[in-house]
Short mmCIF file of C-alpha atoms and ligand atoms in Angstrom, two decimals:
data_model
loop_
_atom_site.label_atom_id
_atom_site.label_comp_id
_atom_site.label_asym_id
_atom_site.label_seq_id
_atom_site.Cartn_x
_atom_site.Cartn_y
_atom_site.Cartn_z
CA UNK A 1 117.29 103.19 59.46
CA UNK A 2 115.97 103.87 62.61
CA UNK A 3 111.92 103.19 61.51
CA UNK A 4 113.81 99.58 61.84
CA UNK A 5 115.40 100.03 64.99
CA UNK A 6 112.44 101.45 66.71
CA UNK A 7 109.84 98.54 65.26
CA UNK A 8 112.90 95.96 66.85
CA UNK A 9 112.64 97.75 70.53
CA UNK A 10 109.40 98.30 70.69
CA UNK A 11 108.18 94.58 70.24
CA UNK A 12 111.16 93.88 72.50
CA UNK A 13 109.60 96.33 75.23
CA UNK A 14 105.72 94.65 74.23
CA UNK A 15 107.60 91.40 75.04
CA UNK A 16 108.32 92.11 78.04
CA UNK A 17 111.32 89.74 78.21
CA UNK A 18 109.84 86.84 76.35
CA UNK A 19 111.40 86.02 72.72
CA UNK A 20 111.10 88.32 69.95
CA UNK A 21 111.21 86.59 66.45
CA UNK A 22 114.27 88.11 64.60
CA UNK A 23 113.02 86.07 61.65
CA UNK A 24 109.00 87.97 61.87
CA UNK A 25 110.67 91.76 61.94
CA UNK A 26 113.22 90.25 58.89
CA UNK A 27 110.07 89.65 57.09
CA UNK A 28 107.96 92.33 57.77
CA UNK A 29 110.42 94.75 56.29
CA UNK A 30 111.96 92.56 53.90
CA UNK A 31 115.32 92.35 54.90
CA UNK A 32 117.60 89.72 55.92
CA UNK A 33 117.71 87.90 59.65
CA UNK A 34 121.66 89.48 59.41
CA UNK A 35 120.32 93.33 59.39
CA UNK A 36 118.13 92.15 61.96
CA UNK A 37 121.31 90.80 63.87
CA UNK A 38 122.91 94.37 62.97
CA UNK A 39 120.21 96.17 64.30
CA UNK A 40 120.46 94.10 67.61
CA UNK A 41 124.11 95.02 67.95
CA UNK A 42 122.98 98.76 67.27
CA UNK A 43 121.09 98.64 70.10
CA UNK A 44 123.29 97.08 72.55
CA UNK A 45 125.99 100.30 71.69
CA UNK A 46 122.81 102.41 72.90
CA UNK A 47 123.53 100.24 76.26
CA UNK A 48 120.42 97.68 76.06
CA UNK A 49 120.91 94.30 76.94
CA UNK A 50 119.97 91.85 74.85
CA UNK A 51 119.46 88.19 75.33
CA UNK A 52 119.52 85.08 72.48
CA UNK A 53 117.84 82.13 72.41
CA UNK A 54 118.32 79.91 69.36
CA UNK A 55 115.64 79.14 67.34
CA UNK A 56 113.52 81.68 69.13
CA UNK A 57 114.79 85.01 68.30
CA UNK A 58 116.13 88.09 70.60
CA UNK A 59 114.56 89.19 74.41
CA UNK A 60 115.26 92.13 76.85
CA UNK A 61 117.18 91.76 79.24
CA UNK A 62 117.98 95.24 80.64
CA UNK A 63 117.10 99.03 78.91
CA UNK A 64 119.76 101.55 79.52
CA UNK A 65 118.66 104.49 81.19
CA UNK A 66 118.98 107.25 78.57
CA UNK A 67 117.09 110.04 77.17
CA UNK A 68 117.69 108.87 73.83
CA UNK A 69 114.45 108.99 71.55
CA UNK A 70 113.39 105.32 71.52
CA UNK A 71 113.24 105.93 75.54
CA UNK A 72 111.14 108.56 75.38
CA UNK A 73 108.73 107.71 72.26
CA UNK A 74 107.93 104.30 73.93
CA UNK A 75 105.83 106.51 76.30
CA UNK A 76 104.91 109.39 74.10
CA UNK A 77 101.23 109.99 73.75
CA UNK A 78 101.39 113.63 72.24
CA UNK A 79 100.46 114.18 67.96
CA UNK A 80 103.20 116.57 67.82
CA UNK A 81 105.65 117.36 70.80
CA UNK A 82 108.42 114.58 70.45
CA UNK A 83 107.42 113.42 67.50
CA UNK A 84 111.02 114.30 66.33
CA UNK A 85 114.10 114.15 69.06
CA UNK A 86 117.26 115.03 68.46
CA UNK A 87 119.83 113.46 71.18
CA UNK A 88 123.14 114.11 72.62
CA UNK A 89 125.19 112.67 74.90
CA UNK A 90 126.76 115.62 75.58
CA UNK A 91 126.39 119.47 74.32
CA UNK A 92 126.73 123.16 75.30
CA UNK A 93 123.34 123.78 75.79
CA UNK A 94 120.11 122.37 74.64
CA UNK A 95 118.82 126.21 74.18
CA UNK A 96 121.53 126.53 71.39
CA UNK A 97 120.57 123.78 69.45
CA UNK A 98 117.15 124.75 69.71
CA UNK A 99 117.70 128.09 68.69
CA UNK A 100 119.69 126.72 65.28
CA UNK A 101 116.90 124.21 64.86
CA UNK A 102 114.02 126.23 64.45
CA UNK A 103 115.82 129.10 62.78
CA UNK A 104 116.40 126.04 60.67
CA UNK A 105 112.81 125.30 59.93
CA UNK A 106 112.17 122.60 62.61
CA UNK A 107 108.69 121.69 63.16
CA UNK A 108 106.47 122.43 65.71
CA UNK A 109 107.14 120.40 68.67
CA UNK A 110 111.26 119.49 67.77
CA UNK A 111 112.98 118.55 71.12
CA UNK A 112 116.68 118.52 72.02
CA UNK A 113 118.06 116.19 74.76
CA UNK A 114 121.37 115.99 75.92
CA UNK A 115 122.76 113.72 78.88
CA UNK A 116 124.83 116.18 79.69
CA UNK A 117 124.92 119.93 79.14
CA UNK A 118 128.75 121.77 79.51
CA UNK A 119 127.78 125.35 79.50
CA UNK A 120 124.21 125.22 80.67
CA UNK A 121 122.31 128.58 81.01
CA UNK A 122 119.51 130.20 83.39
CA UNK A 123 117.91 133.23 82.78
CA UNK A 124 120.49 136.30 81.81
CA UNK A 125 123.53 133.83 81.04
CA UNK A 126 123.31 132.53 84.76
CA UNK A 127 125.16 128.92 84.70
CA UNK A 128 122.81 125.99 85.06
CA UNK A 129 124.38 122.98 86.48
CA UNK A 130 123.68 120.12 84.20
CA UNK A 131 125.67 116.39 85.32
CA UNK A 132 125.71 113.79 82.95
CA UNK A 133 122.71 111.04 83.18
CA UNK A 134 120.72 112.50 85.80
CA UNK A 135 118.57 115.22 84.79
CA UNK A 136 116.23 116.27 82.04
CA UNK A 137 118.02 118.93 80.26
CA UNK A 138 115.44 119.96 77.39
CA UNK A 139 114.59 122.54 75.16
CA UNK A 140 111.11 122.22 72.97
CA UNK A 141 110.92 124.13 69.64
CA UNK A 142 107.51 125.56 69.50
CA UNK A 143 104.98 127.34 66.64
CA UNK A 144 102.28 128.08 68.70
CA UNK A 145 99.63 130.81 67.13
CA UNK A 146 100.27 133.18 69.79
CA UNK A 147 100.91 137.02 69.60
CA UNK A 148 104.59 138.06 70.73
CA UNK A 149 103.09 139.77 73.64
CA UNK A 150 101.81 136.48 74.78
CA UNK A 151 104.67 134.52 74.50
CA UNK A 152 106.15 134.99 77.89
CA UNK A 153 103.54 133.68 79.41
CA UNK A 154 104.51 130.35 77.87
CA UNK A 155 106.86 130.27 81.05
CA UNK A 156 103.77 129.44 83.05
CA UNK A 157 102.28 127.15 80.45
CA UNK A 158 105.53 125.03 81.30
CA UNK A 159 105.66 125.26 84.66
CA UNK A 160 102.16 124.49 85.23
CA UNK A 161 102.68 121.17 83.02
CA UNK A 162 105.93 120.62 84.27
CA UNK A 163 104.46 120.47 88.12
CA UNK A 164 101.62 118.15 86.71
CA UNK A 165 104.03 115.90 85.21
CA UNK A 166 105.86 115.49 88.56
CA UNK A 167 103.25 114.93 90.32
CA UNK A 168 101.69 112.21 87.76
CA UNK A 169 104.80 110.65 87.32
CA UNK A 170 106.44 111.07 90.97
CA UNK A 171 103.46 111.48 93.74
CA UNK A 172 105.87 114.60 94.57
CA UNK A 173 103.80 117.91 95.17
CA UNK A 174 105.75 120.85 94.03
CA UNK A 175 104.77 124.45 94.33
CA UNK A 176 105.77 126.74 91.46
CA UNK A 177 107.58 130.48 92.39
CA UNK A 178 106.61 133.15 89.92
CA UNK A 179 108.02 133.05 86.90
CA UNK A 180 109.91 129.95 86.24
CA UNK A 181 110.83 128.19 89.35
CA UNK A 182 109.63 124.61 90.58
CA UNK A 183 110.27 123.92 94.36
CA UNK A 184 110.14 121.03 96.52
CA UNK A 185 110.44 121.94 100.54
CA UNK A 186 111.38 125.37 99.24
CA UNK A 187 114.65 123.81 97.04
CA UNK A 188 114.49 124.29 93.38
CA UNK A 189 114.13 121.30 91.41
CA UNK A 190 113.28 122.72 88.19
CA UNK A 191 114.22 126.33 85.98
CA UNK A 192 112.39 127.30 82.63
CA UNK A 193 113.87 129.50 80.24
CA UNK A 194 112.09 130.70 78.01
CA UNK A 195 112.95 132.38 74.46
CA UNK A 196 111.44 133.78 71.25
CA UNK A 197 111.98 134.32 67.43
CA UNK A 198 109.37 136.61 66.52
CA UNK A 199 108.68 139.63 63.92
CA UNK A 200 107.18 142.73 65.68
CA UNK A 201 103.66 141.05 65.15
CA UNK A 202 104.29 137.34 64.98
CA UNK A 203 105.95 134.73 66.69
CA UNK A 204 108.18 132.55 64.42
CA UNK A 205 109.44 130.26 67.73
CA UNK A 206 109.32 129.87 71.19
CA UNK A 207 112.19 127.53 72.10
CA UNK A 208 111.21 126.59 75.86
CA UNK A 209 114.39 125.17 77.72
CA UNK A 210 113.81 123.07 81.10
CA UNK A 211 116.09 122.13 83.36
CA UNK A 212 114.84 119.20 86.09
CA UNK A 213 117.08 118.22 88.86
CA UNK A 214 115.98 114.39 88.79
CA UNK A 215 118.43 111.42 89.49
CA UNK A 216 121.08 113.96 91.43
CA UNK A 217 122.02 112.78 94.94
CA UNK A 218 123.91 115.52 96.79
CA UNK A 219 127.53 115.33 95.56
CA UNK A 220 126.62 115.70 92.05
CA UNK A 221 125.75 119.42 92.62
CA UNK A 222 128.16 122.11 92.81
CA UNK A 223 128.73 122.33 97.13
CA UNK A 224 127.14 126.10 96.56
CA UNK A 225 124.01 124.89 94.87
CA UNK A 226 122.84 122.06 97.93
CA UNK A 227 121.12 124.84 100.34
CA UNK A 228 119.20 126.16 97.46
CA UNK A 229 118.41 123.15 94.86
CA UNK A 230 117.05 119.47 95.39
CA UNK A 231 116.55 116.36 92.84
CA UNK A 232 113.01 114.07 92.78
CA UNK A 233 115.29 111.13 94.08
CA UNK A 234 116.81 113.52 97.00
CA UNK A 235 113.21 114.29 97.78
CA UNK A 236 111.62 110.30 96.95
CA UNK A 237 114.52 108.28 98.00
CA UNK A 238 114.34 106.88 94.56
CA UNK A 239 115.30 107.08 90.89
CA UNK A 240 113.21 108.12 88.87
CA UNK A 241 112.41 107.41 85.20
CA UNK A 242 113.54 110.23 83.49
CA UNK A 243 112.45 109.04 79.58
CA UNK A 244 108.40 108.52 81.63
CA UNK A 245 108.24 111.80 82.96
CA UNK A 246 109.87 113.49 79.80
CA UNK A 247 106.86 112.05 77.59
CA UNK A 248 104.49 113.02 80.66
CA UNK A 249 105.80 116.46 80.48
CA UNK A 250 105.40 116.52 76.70
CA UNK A 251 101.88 115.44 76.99
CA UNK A 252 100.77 117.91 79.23
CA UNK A 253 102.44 120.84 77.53
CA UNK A 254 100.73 120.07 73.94
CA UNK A 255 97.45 119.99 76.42
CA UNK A 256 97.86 122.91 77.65
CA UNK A 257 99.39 125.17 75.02
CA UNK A 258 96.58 124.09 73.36
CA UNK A 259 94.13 125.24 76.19
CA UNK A 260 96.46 128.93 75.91
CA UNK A 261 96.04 129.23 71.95
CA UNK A 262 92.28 128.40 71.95
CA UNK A 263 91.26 130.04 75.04
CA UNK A 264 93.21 132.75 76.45
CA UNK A 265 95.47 132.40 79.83
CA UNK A 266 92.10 132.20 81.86
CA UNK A 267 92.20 128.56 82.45
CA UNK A 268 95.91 128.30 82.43
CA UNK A 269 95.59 131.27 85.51
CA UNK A 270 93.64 129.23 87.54
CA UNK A 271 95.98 126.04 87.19
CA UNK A 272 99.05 128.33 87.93
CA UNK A 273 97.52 129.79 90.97
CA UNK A 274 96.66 126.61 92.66
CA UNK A 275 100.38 125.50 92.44
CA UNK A 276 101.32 128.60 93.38
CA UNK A 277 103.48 129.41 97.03
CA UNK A 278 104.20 133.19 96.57
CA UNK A 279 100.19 134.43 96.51
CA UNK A 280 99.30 136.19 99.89
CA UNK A 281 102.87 136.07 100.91
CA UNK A 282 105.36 138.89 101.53
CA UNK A 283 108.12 138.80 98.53
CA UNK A 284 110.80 141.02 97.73
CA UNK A 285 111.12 141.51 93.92
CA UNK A 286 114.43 142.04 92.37
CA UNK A 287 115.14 143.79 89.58
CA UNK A 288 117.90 144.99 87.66
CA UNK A 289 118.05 148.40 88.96
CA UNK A 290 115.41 148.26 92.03
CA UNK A 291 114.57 146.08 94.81
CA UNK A 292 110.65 146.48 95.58
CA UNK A 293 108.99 144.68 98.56
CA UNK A 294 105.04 143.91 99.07
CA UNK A 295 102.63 141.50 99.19
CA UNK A 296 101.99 139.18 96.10
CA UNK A 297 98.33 139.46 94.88
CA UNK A 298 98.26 136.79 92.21
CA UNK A 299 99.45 137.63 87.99
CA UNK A 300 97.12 138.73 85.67
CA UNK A 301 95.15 137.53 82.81
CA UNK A 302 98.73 138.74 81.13
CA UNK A 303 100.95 136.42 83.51
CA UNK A 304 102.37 139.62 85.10
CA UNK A 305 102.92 139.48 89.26
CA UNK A 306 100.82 141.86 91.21
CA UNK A 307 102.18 142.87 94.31
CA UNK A 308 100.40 145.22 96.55
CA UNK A 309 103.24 147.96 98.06
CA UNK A 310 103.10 149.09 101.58
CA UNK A 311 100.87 152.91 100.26
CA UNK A 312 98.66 150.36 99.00
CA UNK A 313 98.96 150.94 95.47
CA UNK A 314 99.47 148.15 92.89
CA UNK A 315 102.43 147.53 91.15
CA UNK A 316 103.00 144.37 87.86
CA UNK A 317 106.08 143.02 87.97
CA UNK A 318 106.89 141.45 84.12
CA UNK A 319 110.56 140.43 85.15
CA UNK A 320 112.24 139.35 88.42
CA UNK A 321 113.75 137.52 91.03
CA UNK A 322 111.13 136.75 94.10
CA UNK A 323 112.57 136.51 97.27
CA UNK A 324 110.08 134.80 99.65
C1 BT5 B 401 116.57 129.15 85.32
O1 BT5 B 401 117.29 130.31 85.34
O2 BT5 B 401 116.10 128.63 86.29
C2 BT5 B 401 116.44 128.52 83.92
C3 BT5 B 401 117.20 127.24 83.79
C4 BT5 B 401 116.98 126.59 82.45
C5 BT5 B 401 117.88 125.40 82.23
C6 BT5 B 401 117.52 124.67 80.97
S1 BT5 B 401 118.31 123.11 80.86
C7 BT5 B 401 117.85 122.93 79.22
C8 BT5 B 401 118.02 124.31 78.57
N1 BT5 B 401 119.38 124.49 78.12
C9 BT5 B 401 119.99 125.48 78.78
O3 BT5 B 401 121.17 125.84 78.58
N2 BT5 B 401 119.15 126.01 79.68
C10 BT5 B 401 117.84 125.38 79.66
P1 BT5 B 401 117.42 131.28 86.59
O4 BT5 B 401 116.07 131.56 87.16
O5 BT5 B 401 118.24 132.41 86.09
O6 BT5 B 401 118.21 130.44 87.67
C11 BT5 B 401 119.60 130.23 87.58
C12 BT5 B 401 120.14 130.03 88.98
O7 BT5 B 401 119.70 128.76 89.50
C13 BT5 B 401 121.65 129.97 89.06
O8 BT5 B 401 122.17 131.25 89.20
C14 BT5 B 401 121.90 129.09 90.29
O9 BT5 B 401 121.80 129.86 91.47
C15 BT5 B 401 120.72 128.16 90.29
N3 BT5 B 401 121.04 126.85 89.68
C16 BT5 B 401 121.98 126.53 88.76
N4 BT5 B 401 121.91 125.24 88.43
C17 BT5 B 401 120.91 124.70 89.16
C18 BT5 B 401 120.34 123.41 89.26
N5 BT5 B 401 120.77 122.37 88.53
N6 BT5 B 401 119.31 123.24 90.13
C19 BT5 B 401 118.83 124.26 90.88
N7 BT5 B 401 119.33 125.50 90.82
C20 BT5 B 401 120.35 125.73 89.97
#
């Protein structure tokens, strides 16, 4: 019963290392000071450390540092997003398991964590590199009331509250490189994917994958992957708390897919063009089966690139890979 389980930690977290009354929690749920016990032990397999005193009742001694969902609901302030997690310590990919869930009915707002992802994916099956324990590896199951035509733009919704959420949560300043790409001193630190079940006219799910390079020091990437990709603690010196910025992220992204469903991409635009590094700047774009170089004018209201070619003519770009 985890409703049990999660009562137990959180008064052990409110405690803040001072005794927690196994006896109290026995009664408020009516069962016995040995469940209570139980649950304890439960907890320590999810790597906490627990502490007894006799007479006194149970205390925290250490919290393991895992995605799992009592992590990341002890800072969740969203009404939906996170509201149900499901957890692995290891899996394919997140994306999967988020497209299963929601074809499986999953509500709006279902996230999938895994420690550890084994066949990770970017955009067009690309591999995403995805160690064990030190990144956010995440994919969000969302019903949003937007149009199919407007779901790609939920790429930008992400980024934009993914770059907020590092910053809140970090100090870090990242800039964000049309369409899903989160830099730090020009390294990526974060990818978006972003998917859809829809009918012609409506969208049934969005399932939003995000990959965040967090507690990685140098040796955990593949040797290929150091020029071009960095980690929060590469760029901080420090760990960071990946369950805190997780919930951060969550927050911001109900906020603002909010902001998108009530009000059109206009104010979403202007957040996305303040983090953005590729506006006024000379990018090649690469496409499947052409290579086009100009100068990036901004996206429009429809999240599409504009890039101004050397006859001076304007040209969107709805898919690619920038080259600054
Ligand atoms: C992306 O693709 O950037 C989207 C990545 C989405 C990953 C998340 S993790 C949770 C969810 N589950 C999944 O299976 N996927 C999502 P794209 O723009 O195509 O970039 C892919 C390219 O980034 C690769 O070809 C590599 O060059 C590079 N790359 C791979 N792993 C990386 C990493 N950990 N950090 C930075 N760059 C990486």
């Amino acid at each position: 019963n985890s409703t049990v389980k999660n009562e137990l930690l959180k008064r052990l977290f409110e405690a803040k290392g001072e005794p927690v009354s196994g006896q109290e929690i026995a009664d408020h749920f009516g069962l016995s000071r040995t469940a209570i016990w139980k649950y304890v032990k439960d907890l320590e397999k999810d790597g906490f450390e627990i502490g007894t005193i006799r007479k006194k009742g149970y205390y925290l001694i250490a919290s393991p540092d895992r995605v799992n969902e009592a992590n990341v609901q002890k800072h969740l302030t969203t009404k939906r997003y996170g509201r149900r997690i499901h957890y692995f310590d290891t899996c394919g990919s997140t994306q999967v398991i988020g497209h299963d869930e929601a074809q499986n009915g999953a509500p709006d707002g279902t996230v999938i964590l895994s420690e550890e992802q084994t066949s990770g994916k970017g955009r067009m099956s690309r591999p995403w590199s995805s160690v064990g324990g030190k990144g956010i590896w995440m994919s969000i199951v969302l019903r949003p009331s937007l149009t199919p035509q407007q779901a790609p733009q939920m790429t930008l919704v992400a980024a934009v509250s993914v770059t907020r959420a590092i910053q809140e949560v970090t100090g870090i300043e990242p800039d964000i490189k049309w369409p899903n790409d989160i830099l730090v001193g020009g390294k990526k630190v974060t990818g978006i994917l972003t998917e859809l079940q829809a009918d012609p006219d409506r969208v049934k799910a969005i399932i939003i994958g995000i990959g965040i390079n967090v507690n990685q020091v140098e040796t955990d990437f593949p040797e290929e992957l150091n020029p071009i990709a960095t980690s929060l603690r590469q760029v901080l010196g420090k760990p960071v708390d990946r369950a805190e910025l997780i919930a951060k992220i969550l927050s911001f992204l109900e906020l603002f897919t909010g902001l998108y469903e009530k009000h059109g991409f206009g104010p979403i635009k202007l957040l996305w063009e303040s983090y953005s590094n590729t506006t006024g700047k000379q990018v090649r774009a690469v496409m499947l089966n052409e290579t086009i170089v100009g100068t990036a004018m901004g996206i429009s209201d429809e999240g599409v690139l504009e890039l101004k070619l050397a006859d001076g003519s304007i040209r969107g770009i709805y898919s690619a890979d920038i080259e600054l």
